[in-house]
Coordinates of C-alpha atoms in Angstrom, one line a residue:
M1 CA -0.4 0.0 0.0
G2 CA 2.5 2.3 1.3
S3 CA 2.5 4.9 3.5
S4 CA 1.1 7.6 1.6
R5 CA -2.7 6.7 1.5
S6 CA -5.5 8.6 -0.4
L7 CA -9.1 8.8 -0.8
R8 CA -10.8 7.7 -4.5
W9 CA -13.2 9.9 -5.5
H10 CA -14.7 9.5 -8.9
G11 CA -11.5 8.3 -10.1
A12 CA -9.5 11.3 -8.4
A13 CA -7.2 11.1 -5.8
Y14 CA -6.9 13.3 -2.3
P15 CA -4.8 13.1 0.2
A16 CA -6.4 11.5 3.4
A17 CA -5.6 13.9 5.5
A18 CA -8.2 16.6 5.0
P19 CA -10.6 15.0 1.9
Q20 CA -12.9 17.7 0.4
L21 CA -16.3 16.0 0.6
P22 CA -19.5 17.8 -1.0
R23 CA -21.1 19.6 1.6
S24 CA -24.8 19.7 -0.7
G25 CA -25.8 20.6 -4.0
P26 CA -25.3 17.9 -6.8
G27 CA -22.0 16.8 -6.0
C28 CA -23.3 15.7 -3.1
A29 CA -25.8 13.6 -4.6
R30 CA -23.1 12.5 -6.7
A31 CA -21.4 11.4 -3.6
T32 CA -23.8 9.0 -1.9
I33 CA -24.1 6.7 -5.7
G34 CA -21.9 4.0 -5.5
C35 CA -21.5 4.9 -1.4
P36 CA -23.8 3.2 -0.3
N37 CA -24.9 4.1 3.6
G38 CA -22.6 7.2 3.5
L39 CA -20.2 5.9 3.8
L40 CA -16.6 5.8 1.7
R41 CA -13.8 3.5 1.2
R42 CA -10.2 4.3 1.6
N43 CA -7.8 2.4 0.0
D44 CA -6.7 1.2 3.1
G45 CA -9.8 -0.5 3.7
V46 CA -10.7 1.5 6.5
R47 CA -14.8 3.2 5.9
Q48 CA -14.8 7.3 6.6
R49 CA -18.6 8.5 7.4
F50 CA -19.4 11.6 5.8
R51 CA -22.7 13.7 5.6
C52 CA -24.6 16.1 3.4
R53 CA -25.7 19.1 4.5
R54 CA -29.3 18.5 3.4
D55 CA -29.5 15.0 5.5
R56 CA -29.3 17.2 8.6
G57 CA -33.5 17.2 8.9
F58 CA -35.5 19.9 9.6
T59 CA -34.0 23.4 11.1
L60 CA -35.5 24.9 14.3
P61 CA -36.8 27.9 11.9
E62 CA -38.5 25.4 10.0
L63 CA -40.2 23.0 13.2
L64 CA -41.2 26.7 14.5
L65 CA -43.3 27.4 11.5
L66 CA -44.8 23.8 11.2
I67 CA -46.0 24.4 14.8
V68 CA -47.4 27.3 14.0
V69 CA -49.1 26.2 10.9
L70 CA -50.5 23.1 12.7
A71 CA -51.6 24.8 15.3
V72 CA -53.6 27.3 13.4
G73 CA -54.7 24.9 11.7
L74 CA -56.0 22.7 14.9
A75 CA -57.4 25.8 16.6
G76 CA -59.6 26.8 13.3
V77 CA -61.2 22.8 12.9
A78 CA -61.6 22.8 16.7
T79 CA -63.7 26.0 16.3
G80 CA -65.8 24.9 13.5
L81 CA -66.4 21.7 16.0
Q82 CA -67.7 24.0 18.5
Q83 CA -69.7 26.2 16.4
A84 CA -71.2 22.9 14.8
V85 CA -72.0 20.7 18.3
R86 CA -73.3 23.8 19.5
G87 CA -75.6 24.9 16.8
S88 CA -76.7 20.5 16.8
G89 CA -79.3 21.6 19.2
D90 CA -80.6 24.9 18.1
P91 CA -83.0 23.4 15.6
L92 CA -85.1 21.3 18.2
V93 CA -85.6 24.9 20.2
Q94 CA -86.7 26.8 17.2
K95 CA -89.5 23.7 16.6
Q96 CA -90.4 23.7 20.1
A97 CA -90.8 27.5 20.3
L98 CA -92.6 27.1 16.7
A99 CA -94.7 24.7 18.7
I100 CA -95.9 26.5 21.6
A101 CA -96.7 29.9 19.0
E102 CA -98.9 27.3 17.2
A103 CA -100.7 26.0 20.1
L104 CA -101.7 29.9 21.5
M105 CA -102.3 30.7 18.4
E106 CA -105.3 28.4 17.7
E107 CA -106.2 28.5 20.9
I108 CA -106.9 32.1 20.0
L109 CA -108.2 31.7 16.9
L110 CA -110.8 29.5 18.3
Q111 CA -112.3 32.7 19.9
P112 CA -115.1 34.7 18.7
F113 CA -114.2 37.9 16.7
T114 CA -116.6 40.4 18.7
P115 CA -115.4 41.5 22.3
V116 CA -117.1 39.4 25.1
A117 CA -117.6 40.8 28.7
G118 CA -115.8 39.6 30.9
G119 CA -112.5 37.6 30.4
T120 CA -110.0 38.9 33.5
S121 CA -107.6 35.8 32.9
R122 CA -106.8 33.5 30.6
A123 CA -108.6 30.9 31.4
D124 CA -111.9 33.4 31.3
F125 CA -110.3 34.9 27.8
N126 CA -113.8 34.6 25.5
D127 CA -112.9 36.4 22.9
V128 CA -110.0 37.2 20.8
S129 CA -109.2 41.2 22.1
D130 CA -109.1 39.8 25.6
Y131 CA -105.6 38.1 24.6
D132 CA -103.7 41.3 23.5
G133 CA -101.2 42.2 25.8
Y134 CA -100.8 38.6 27.8
S135 CA -97.4 37.2 28.7
S136 CA -96.1 34.7 30.5
A137 CA -93.1 33.8 31.7
G138 CA -92.5 29.8 31.0
V139 CA -95.3 28.1 29.1
T140 CA -98.7 27.3 31.2
T141 CA -101.6 25.5 30.4
I142 CA -104.5 27.2 30.0
D143 CA -105.7 27.0 33.0
G144 CA -102.1 28.4 34.3
A145 CA -100.8 24.9 35.2
P146 CA -96.4 25.5 34.2
V147 CA -95.7 22.9 31.2
A148 CA -92.7 20.6 31.9
G149 CA -89.1 21.3 30.6
L150 CA -90.7 24.6 29.3
A151 CA -89.8 26.6 31.8
G152 CA -86.9 29.1 29.6
Y153 CA -89.4 30.0 26.8
S154 CA -91.5 33.1 27.7
V155 CA -94.9 33.7 25.9
S156 CA -96.4 37.6 24.7
V157 CA -99.2 38.4 22.7
A158 CA -100.6 41.4 21.0
V159 CA -104.0 42.0 19.2
A160 CA -105.0 44.9 16.9
N161 CA -107.3 45.8 14.1
A162 CA -105.4 45.8 10.9
A163 CA -106.5 45.2 7.3
L164 CA -106.1 42.0 5.5
G165 CA -106.2 42.8 1.1
P166 CA -109.6 44.1 0.6
V167 CA -111.1 43.0 4.3
T168 CA -110.6 46.4 6.3
A169 CA -109.1 46.7 10.0
V170 CA -112.4 47.3 11.0
D171 CA -113.1 43.1 10.5
S172 CA -110.1 42.1 10.8
K173 CA -107.6 41.6 13.4
R174 CA -103.9 41.2 13.7
I175 CA -102.3 38.4 16.3
S176 CA -98.7 38.4 17.0
V177 CA -97.3 35.5 18.8
T178 CA -93.7 36.0 20.1
V179 CA -91.8 33.0 21.5
T180 CA -88.6 33.7 23.2
G181 CA -86.0 30.7 24.1
P182 CA -83.0 29.6 25.1
G183 CA -81.1 31.9 21.8
V184 CA -84.5 31.9 19.5
S185 CA -87.4 33.9 19.0
Y186 CA -90.3 33.5 17.1
T187 CA -92.8 35.1 16.4
L188 CA -95.8 33.9 14.4
D189 CA -98.7 35.9 13.3
G190 CA -102.4 35.3 12.4
Y191 CA -105.6 37.3 11.4
K192 CA -109.1 36.6 12.9
L193 CA -111.6 38.2 10.7
N194 CA -115.2 39.4 11.4
Y195 CA -117.6 37.1 9.6
G196 CA -120.7 38.0 11.3
P197 CA -123.7 40.1 9.1

């Protein structure tokens, strides 16, 4: 072998004491060809390990940027899921508010158009106008008994003369039933007409 050992690199001889190995770029890619596992074979059989600069992994700024991007993405996904879960119960609340308004509206429309004496409480209401100004915190039956599970809703009614197409305001009353519940407010309008002679 001799006292002067050299390193073979693509046919060129370099001193073994200070081999000039490529750190990056095309030369680094060529260095890995024919040298598996990043090892170079020297003339005396001793292998020398080298590393390319591009094989060292991510840099600290790259890792920080990756963490920030992932955190923002996960925060957006979490916010979307939270909104979806929060809004999943809204249709049920809206349907319940609509059912309350429809039930009370039906009760009012069954009353006569022409005012009748009396009717100081809901159980005694005997014409449509008696319901004007009626309000209730919590839903109750016509006798005033609270309905279980509907304590979070409130009801208010307004009755006023209003024209409806060719029907004048004298013979038409608009009924507005407003139901307010958890995160929802629903108003149902109806008309009672005077069909009398």
